[in-house]
XYZ file of C-alpha atoms in Angstrom:
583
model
C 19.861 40.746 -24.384
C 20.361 38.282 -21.743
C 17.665 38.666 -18.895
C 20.758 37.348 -16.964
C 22.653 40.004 -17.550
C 23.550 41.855 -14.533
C 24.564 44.970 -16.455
C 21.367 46.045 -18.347
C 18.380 47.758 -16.872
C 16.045 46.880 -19.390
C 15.528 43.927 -21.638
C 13.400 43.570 -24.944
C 11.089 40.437 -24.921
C 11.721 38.664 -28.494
C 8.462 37.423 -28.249
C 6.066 40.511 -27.797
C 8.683 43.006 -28.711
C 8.097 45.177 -25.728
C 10.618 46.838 -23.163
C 10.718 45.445 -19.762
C 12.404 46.702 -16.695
C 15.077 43.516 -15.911
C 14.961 43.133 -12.439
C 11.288 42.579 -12.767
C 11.968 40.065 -15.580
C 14.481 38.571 -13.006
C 11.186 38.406 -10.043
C 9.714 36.595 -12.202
C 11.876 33.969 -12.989
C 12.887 34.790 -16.701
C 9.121 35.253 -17.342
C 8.785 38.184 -19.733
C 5.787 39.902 -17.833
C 4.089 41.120 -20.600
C 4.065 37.805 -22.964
C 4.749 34.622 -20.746
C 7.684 34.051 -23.290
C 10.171 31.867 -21.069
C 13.964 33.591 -21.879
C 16.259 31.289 -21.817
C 18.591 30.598 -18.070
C 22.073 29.792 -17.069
C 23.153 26.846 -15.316
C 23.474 29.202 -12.252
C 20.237 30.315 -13.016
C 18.595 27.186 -13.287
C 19.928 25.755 -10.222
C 18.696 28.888 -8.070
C 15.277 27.993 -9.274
C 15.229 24.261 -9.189
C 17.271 22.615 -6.156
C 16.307 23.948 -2.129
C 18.762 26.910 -1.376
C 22.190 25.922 -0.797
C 21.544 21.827 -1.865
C 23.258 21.703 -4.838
C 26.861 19.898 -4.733
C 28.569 20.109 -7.575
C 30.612 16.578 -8.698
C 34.086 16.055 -7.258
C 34.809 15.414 -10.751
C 33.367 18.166 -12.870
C 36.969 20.446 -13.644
C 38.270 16.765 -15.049
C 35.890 16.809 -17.409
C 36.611 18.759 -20.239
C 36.522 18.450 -24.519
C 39.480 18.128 -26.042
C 40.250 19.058 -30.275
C 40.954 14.977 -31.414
C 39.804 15.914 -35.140
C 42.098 18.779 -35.358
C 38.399 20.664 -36.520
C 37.947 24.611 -37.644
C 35.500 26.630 -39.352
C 36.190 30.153 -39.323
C 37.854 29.444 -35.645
C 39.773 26.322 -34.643
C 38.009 24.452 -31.981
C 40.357 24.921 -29.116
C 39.915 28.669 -29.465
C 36.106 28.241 -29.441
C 36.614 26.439 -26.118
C 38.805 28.539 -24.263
C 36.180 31.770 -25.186
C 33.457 29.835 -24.309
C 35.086 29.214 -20.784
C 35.723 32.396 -20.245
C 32.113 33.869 -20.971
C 30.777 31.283 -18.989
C 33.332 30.258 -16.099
C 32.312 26.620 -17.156
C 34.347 23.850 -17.863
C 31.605 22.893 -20.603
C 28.153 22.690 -21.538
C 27.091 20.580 -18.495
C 27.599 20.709 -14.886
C 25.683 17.705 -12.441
C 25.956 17.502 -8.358
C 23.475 16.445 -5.947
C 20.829 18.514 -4.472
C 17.234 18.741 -2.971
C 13.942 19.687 -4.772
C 11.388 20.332 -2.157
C 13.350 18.391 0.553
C 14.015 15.404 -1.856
C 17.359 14.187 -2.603
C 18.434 13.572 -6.794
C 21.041 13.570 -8.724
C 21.033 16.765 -10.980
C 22.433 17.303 -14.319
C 21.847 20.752 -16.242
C 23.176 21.972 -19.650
C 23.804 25.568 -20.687
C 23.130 26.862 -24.118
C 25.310 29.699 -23.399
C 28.237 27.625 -24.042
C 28.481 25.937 -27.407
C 24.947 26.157 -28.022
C 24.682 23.281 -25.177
C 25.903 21.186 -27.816
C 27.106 17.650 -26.762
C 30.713 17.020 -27.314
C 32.546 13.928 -25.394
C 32.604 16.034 -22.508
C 28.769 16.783 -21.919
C 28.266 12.934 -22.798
C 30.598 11.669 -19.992
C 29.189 14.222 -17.522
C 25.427 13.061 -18.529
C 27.243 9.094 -18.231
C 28.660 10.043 -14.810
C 25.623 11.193 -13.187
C 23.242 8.449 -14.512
C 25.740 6.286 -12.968
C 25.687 8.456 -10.048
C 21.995 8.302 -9.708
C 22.375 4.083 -9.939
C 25.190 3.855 -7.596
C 23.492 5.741 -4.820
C 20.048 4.811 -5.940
C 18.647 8.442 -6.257
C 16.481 9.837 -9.018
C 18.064 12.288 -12.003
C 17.144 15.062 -13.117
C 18.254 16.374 -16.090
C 17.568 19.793 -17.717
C 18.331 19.944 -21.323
C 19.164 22.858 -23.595
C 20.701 22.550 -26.583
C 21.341 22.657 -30.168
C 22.074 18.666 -30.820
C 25.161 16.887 -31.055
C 28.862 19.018 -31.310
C 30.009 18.968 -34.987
C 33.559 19.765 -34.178
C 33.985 16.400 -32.349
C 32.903 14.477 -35.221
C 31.514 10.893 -35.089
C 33.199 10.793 -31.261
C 30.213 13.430 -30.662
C 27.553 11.338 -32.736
C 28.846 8.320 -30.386
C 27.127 10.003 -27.081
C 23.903 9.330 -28.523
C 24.855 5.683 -27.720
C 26.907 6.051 -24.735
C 24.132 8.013 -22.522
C 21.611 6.244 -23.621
C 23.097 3.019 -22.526
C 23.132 4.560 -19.378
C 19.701 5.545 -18.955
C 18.607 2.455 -20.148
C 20.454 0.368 -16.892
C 18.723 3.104 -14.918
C 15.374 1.858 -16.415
C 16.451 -1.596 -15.469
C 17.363 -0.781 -11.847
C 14.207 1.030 -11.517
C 15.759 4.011 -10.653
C 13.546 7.289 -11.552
C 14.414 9.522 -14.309
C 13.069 12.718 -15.270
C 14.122 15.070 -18.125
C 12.747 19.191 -18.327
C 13.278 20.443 -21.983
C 14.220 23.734 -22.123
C 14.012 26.320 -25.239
C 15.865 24.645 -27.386
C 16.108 21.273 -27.078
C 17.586 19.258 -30.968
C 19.328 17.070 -32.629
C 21.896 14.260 -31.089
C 20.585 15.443 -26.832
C 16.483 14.842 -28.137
C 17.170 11.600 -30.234
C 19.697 10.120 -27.177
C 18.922 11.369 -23.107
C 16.340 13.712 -23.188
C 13.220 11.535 -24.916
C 14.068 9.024 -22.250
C 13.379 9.992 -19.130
C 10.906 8.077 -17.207
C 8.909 11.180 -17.340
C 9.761 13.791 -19.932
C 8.541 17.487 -19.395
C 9.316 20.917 -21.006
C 8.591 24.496 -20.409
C 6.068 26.382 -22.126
C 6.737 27.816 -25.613
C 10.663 25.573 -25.607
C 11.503 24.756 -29.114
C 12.155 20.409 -29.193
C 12.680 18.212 -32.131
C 15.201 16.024 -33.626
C 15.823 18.078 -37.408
C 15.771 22.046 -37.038
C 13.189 23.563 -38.496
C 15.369 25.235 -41.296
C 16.692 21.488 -41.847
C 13.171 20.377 -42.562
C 11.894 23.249 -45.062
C 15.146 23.047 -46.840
C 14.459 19.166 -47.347
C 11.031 18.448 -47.768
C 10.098 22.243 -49.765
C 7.074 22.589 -47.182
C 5.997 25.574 -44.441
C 5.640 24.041 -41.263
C 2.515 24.431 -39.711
C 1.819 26.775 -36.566
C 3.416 25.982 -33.583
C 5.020 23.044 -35.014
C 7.905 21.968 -32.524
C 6.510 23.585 -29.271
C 6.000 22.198 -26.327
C 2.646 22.271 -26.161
C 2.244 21.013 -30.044
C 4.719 17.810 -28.641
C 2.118 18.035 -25.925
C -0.523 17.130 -28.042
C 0.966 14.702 -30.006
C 1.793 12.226 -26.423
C 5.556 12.887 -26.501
C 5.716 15.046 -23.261
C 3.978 13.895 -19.746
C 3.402 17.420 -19.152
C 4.240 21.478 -20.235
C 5.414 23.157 -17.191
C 5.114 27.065 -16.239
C 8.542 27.893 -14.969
C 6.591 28.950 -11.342
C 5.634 24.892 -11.310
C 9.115 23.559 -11.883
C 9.977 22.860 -8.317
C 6.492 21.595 -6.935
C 6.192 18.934 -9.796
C 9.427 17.870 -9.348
C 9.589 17.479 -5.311
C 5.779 15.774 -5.887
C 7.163 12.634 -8.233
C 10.748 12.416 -6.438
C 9.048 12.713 -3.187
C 6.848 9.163 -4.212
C 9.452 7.833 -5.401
C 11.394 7.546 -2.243
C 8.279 6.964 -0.608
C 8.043 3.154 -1.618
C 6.359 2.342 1.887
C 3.413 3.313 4.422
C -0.034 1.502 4.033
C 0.540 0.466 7.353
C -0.684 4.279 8.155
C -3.915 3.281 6.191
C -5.108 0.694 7.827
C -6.980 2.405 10.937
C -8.329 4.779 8.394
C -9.704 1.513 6.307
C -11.232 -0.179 9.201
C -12.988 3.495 10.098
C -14.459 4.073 6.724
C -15.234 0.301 6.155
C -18.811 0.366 7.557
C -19.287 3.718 5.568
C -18.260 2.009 2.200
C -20.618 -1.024 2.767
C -18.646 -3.254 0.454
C -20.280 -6.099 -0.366
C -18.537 -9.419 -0.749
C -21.313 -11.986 -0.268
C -23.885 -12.046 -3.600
C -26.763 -13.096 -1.499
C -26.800 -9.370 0.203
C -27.293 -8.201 -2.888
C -31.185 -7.780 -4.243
C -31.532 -8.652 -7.868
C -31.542 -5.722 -10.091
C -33.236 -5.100 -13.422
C -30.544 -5.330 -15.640
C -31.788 -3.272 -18.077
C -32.422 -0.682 -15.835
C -29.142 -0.920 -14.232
C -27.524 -0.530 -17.739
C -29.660 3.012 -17.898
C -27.788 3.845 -14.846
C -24.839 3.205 -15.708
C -24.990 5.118 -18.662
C -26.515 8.421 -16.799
C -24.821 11.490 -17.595
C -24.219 12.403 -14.787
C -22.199 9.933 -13.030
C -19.144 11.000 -11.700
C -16.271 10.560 -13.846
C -12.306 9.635 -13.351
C -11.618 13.048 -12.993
C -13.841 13.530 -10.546
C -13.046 10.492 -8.591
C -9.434 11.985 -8.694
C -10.680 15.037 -7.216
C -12.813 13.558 -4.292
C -11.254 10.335 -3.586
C -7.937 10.833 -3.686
C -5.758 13.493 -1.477
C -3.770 15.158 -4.622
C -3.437 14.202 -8.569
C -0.871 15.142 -10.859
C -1.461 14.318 -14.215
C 1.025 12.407 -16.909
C 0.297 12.389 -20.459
C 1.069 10.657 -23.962
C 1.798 7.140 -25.199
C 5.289 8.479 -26.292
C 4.384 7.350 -29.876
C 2.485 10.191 -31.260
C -0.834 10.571 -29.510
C -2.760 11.785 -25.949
C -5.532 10.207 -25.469
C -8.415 12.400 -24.545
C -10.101 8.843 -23.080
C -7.766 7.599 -20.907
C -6.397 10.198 -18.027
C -4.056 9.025 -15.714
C -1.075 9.892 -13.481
C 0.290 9.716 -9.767
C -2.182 10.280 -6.798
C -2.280 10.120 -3.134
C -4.499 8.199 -1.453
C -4.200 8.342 2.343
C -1.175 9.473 2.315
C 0.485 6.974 0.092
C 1.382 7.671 -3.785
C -0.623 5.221 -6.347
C -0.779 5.606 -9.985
C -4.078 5.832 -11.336
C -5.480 5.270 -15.000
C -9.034 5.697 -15.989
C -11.423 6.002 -19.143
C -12.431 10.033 -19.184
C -15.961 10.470 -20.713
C -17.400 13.972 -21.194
C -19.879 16.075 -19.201
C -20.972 18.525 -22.008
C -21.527 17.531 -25.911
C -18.208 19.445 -26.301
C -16.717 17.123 -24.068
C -17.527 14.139 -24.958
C -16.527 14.466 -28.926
C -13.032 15.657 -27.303
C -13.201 12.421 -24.694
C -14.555 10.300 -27.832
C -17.636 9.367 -25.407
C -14.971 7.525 -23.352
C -13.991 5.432 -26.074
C -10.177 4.998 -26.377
C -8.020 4.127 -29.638
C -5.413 2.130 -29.546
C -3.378 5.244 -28.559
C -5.311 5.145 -25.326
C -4.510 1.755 -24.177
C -0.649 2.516 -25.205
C -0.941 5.345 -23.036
C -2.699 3.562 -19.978
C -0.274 0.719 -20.479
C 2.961 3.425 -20.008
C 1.037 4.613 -17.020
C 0.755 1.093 -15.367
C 4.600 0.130 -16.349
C 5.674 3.784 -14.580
C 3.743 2.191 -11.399
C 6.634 -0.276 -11.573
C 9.135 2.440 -11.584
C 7.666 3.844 -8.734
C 7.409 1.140 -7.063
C 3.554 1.986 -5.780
C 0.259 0.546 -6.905
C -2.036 0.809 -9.830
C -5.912 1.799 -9.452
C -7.996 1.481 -12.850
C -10.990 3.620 -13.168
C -13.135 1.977 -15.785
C -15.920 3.341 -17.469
C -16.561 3.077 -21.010
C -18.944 1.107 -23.734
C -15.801 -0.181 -25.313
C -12.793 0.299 -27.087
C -13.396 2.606 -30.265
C -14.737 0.491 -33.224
C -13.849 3.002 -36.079
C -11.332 2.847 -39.228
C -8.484 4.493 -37.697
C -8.612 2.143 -34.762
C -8.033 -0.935 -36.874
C -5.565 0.530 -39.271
C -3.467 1.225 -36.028
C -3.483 -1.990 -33.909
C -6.914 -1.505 -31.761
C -6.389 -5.232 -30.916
C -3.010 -5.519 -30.502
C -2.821 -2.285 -27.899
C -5.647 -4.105 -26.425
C -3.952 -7.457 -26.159
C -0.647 -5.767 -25.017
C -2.491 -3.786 -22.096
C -4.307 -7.004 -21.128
C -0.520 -9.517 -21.461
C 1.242 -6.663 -19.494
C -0.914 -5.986 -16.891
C -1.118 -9.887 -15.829
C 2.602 -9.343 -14.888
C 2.623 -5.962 -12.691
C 4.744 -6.967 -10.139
C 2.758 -4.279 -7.995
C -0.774 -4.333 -6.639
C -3.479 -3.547 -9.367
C -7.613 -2.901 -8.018
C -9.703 -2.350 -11.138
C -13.120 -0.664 -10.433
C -16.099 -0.421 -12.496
C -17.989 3.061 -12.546
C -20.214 2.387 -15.010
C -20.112 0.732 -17.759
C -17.780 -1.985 -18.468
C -17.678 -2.473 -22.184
C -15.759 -5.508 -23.156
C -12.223 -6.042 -24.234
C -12.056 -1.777 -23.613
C -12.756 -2.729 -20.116
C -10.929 -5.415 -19.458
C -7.943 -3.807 -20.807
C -7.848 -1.700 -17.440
C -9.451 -4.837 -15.284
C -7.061 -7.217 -15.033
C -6.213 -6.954 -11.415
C -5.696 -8.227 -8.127
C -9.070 -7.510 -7.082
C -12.263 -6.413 -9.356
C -14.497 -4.403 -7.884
C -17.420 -2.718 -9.067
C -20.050 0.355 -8.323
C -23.531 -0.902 -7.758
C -25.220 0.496 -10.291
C -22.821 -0.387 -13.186
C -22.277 -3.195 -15.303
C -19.688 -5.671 -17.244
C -20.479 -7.493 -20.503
C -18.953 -9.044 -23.164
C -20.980 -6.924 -25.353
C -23.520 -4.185 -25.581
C -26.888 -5.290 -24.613
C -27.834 -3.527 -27.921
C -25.123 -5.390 -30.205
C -26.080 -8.776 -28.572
C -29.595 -8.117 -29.224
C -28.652 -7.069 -33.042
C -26.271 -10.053 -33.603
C -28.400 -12.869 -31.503
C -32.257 -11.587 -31.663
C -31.839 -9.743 -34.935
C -33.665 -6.973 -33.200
C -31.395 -4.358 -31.340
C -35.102 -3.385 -29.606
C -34.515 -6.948 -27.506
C -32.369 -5.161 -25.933
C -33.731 -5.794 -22.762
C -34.013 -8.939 -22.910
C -29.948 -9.663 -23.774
C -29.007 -7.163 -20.677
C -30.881 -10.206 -18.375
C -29.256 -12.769 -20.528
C -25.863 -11.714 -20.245
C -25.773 -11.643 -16.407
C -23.956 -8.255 -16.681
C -24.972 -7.235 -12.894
C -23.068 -6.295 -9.953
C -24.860 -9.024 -8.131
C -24.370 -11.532 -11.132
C -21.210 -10.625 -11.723
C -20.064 -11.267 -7.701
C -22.320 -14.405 -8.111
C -20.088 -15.697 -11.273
C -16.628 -14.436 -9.027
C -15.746 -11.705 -12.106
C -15.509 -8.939 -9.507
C -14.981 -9.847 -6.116
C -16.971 -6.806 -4.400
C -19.411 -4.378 -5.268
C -19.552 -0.936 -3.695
C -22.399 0.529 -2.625
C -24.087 3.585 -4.197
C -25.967 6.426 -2.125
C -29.998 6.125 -2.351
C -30.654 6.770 -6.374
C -27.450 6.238 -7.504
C -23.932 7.711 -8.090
C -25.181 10.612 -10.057
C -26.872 12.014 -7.255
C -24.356 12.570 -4.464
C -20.697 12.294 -6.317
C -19.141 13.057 -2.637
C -20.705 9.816 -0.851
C -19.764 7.744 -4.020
C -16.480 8.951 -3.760
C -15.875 8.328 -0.335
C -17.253 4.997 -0.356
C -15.294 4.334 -3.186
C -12.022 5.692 -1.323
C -12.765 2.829 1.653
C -13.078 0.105 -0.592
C -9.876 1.171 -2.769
C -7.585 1.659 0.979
C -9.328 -1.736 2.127
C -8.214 -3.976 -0.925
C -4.589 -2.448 -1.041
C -3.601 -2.736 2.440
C -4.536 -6.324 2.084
C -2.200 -6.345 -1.294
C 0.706 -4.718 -0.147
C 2.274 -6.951 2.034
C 2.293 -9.330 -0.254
C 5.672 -9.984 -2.748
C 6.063 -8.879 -6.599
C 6.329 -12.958 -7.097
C 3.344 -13.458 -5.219
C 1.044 -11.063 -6.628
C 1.664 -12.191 -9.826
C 1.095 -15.598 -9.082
C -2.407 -14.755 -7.458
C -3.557 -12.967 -10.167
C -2.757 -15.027 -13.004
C -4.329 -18.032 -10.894
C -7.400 -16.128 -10.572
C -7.725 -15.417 -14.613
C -7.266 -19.341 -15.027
C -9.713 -20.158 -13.084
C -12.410 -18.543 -15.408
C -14.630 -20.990 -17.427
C -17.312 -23.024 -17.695
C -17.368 -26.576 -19.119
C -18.532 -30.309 -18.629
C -16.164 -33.129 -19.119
C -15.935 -34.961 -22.073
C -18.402 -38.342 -22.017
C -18.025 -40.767 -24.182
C -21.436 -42.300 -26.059
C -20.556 -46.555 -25.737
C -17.336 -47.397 -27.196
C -17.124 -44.304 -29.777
C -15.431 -41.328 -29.149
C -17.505 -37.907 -29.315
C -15.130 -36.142 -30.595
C -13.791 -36.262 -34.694
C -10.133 -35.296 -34.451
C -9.823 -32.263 -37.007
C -7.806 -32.555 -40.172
C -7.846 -30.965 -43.815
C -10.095 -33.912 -44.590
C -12.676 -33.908 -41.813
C -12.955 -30.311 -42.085
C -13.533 -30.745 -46.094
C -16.432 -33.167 -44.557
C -17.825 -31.145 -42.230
C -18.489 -27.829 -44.733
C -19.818 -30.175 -47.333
């Protein structure tokens, strides 16, 4: 039964198995009340929960758009008679319909399918209609929604079917190029042709709780490979878990996520609203831009502090600095970091996308957060997050705070390096501002990963190295307890590192440190973040990427060559000098 149904008075839940009275089913949104289970909705349906009362306008277009029998096709019915009874159960012309409306105030384009008719299968029909509004969406430079439910690609239309994969894929793909937001809710079920075309594609990608998503069915799959599937295999939340979705959505959260990330992305302006607010909290933050302010610190000791436990983390930087967070997840290639959290934030206002290393509070925690040591996974996954910024057309802020990238097995067999050399190649060429701060500690290539940025700025009691002070000591002084003596060595101090022009400000602490008043970090740490970007904002995507490449060539340290008399220093290298040089 239906929960749609307007005849029936009570519905069973498939999921618990339990009687429920149907209009209360209906208050709460196709929520069995008992369960959670989310029954499956109408277009109608869907539309009265998603777009602002009285928004949506359907296409001009849409009765035009219908399937047609090309292959001649039947099974037990022929395909025009399967058609004309799915019309009249559903009073739709197909398994799509798309319009315009408002979410929360904010104008998209809006395509949703309807199992009901066909199983939401995609025909030629439901492929144009997806085409159309993507082309919509580019025309009038609005962002798409689509809502996807369906059983994969429509067998009766033969390889013309299998061809949409292509064709609206092609069209999300010039949407990606025009920078035009895209944002796809799975729905229960989601398969076949629609996952492995559209609905993987979206800029962001979302589901409901419990909605069954994957390319083969799971029947498919047993009957092939002779295996049981294991628990939950195919949910949202298992796709979750494996960084394919940026987020599993209760049903009651649809409409607030949605008018949040449409809502930035038409905001693409408004840091000049920031800048009285920067001037105000300036004195507060007590940046510090000259190295001479600066006392010298033990660097050993400042490497205990920046390895306290109880610093404040990314999380709770994105909880006291910022105005709101929602969080994205996934690298879209099989993983979530638990290391790296990121997603879209306010900050005064204006909508910035922040990515950070996550390290744990409790034991617990900090297994789950690998001690704030991401795989490669992690930098794929920050890296998605800083190319979205582009998207939206707003900033990036890196949160960085970890003793390096993860040096284990796994990390190696899967391309630690090459994530790490991506992240660092990519984020060079962010046509949008990028400020990097360091929390704590800064562990080598894992920080730098996240630091290459406009401006570098760093907490006072944290650090930046090359390496461990421990690993230099192992590697250098054969004795990892000369540890204290490599911190001093490596100049890894705020004040050295201002000195040496790696960061370009440090940020004051509160008397002790960080760990002792989160709240005056955090707003300290808020000023400095508003102060750098309202100086970056004006500037062009041409410029900014100028700038910052010209400030990562300027790093290094060297003498010019001098010649001793009339002989050159230098032996060229060849196969036979080199021969020369090992004997």
């Amino acid at each position: 039964m239906n929960p749609s149904d307007t005849h029936a008075t009570w519905h069973r839940c498939p999921g618990c198995q339990q009687l429920h009275y149907l209009p209360r089913v209906r208050r709460s949104l196709g929520v069995c009340p008992g369960c959670g289970r989310h029954h499956r909705l109408g277009s109608r349906e869907r539309l009265d929960l998603l777009a602002d009362p009285g928004s949506f306008v359907p296409a001009e277009d849409l009765p035009e758009v219908r399937s047609v029998d090309v292959l001649g096709f039947t099974d037990t019915r022929p395909y025009p008679e399967r058609l004309d009874g799915a019309r009249r159960r559903t009073g739709l012309t197909d398994a799509a319909v798309y319009g315009t409306a408002r979410i929360e105030g904010q104008p998209a384009v809006v395509v949703v399918m309807d199992f009901a008719f066909m199983g939401g299968s995609m025909g030629s029909a439901v492929g144009e209609l997806v085409t159309r509004a993507a082309e919509s969406a580019l025309e009038s430079r609005l962002p798409l929604l689509v809502v996807c439910a369906s059983g994969g690609a429509r067998m009766q239309e033969g390889p013309l079917s299998l061809m949409q994969m292509a064709k609206t894929g092609q069209a999300f793909g010039r949407l990606r190029e025009a920078g035009i937001l895209s944002v796809c809710l799975l729905t229960d079920p989601t398969y076949g042709g629609v996952t492995a075309s559209f609905a993987m594609l979206g800029d962001l990608v979302v589901a409901e709780p419990g909605a069954m998503i994957g390319f083969a069915g799971p029947g498919v799959i047993r009957q092939t490979i002779g295996e049981e599937l294991p628990e939950g295999f195919q949910t949202a939340e298992f796709l979750l878990e494996h960084g394919m979705l940026d987020a599993v959505l209760p049903r009651s959260e649809a409409r607030g996520f949605l008018g949040r990330v449409f809502g930035a992305w038409h905001q693409t302006h408004g840091w000049d609203r920031a800048v009285g607010t920067a001037g105000a909290l300036g004195a507060v933050a007590a940046v510090v831009r000259d190295p001479s302010r600066l006392p010298r610190q033990d660097a050993a000791a400042t490497v205990r502090l920046a390895r306290t436990s109880g610093r404040p983390t990314t999380l709770d930087y994105l909880a006291l600095a910022f105005d709101s967070f929602t969080e994205f997840h996934g690298d879209r290639l099989g993983h979530d970091s638990k290391a790296i959290v990121g997603g879209l934030a306010l900050l005064e206002g204006v909508p910035v996308i922040v990515v950070g290393h996550q390290k744990g509070r409790s034991t617990r925690e900090s297994v789950l957060r690998n001690f704030g040591m991401p795989e490669p996974d992690g930098y794929r996954k920050a890296l998605r997050l800083m190319k979205l910024a582009v998207t939206f057309g707003v900033p990036v802020v890196t949160l960085i705070d970890t003793p390096g990238a993860y040096p284990g097995i796994d990390a190696e067999k899967h391309g630690q390096a090459v994530a790490i050399a991506e992240s660092i190649l990519e984020a060079s060429r962010l046509p949008v501002p990028v400020v990097a701060c360091v929390t704590g500690e800064g562990g080598s290539g894992g920080a730098l990963a996240l630091a290459v940025a406009d401006r570098v700025l760093t907490l006072e009691n944290s650090y930046y190295s090359v390496i461990s002070p421990e690993g230099c000591a192992t590697i250098l002084f054969n004795d990892a307890g000369q540890a204290h003596r490599a911190a001093e060595a490596l100049r890894l101090t705020p004040a050295d590192l201002l000195d040496l022009g790696v960061v370009d400000a440090v940020v004051r602490e509160p008397d002790g440190g960080a760990h002792l008043d989160a709240a005056a970090t955090a707003e300290r740490l808020r000023a400095a973040l508003v102060e750098h970007l309202t100086e970056l904002v004006p500037l062009g995507a041409g410029e900014l990427v100028e700038r910052r490449q010209g400030r990562f060539r300027a790093f290094g340290a060297f003498e010019p060559f001098e010649a001793f008399g009339d002989q050159a220093a230098v032996v060229p290298l060849n196969h036979h000098t080199m021969g020369a040089q090992s004997a």
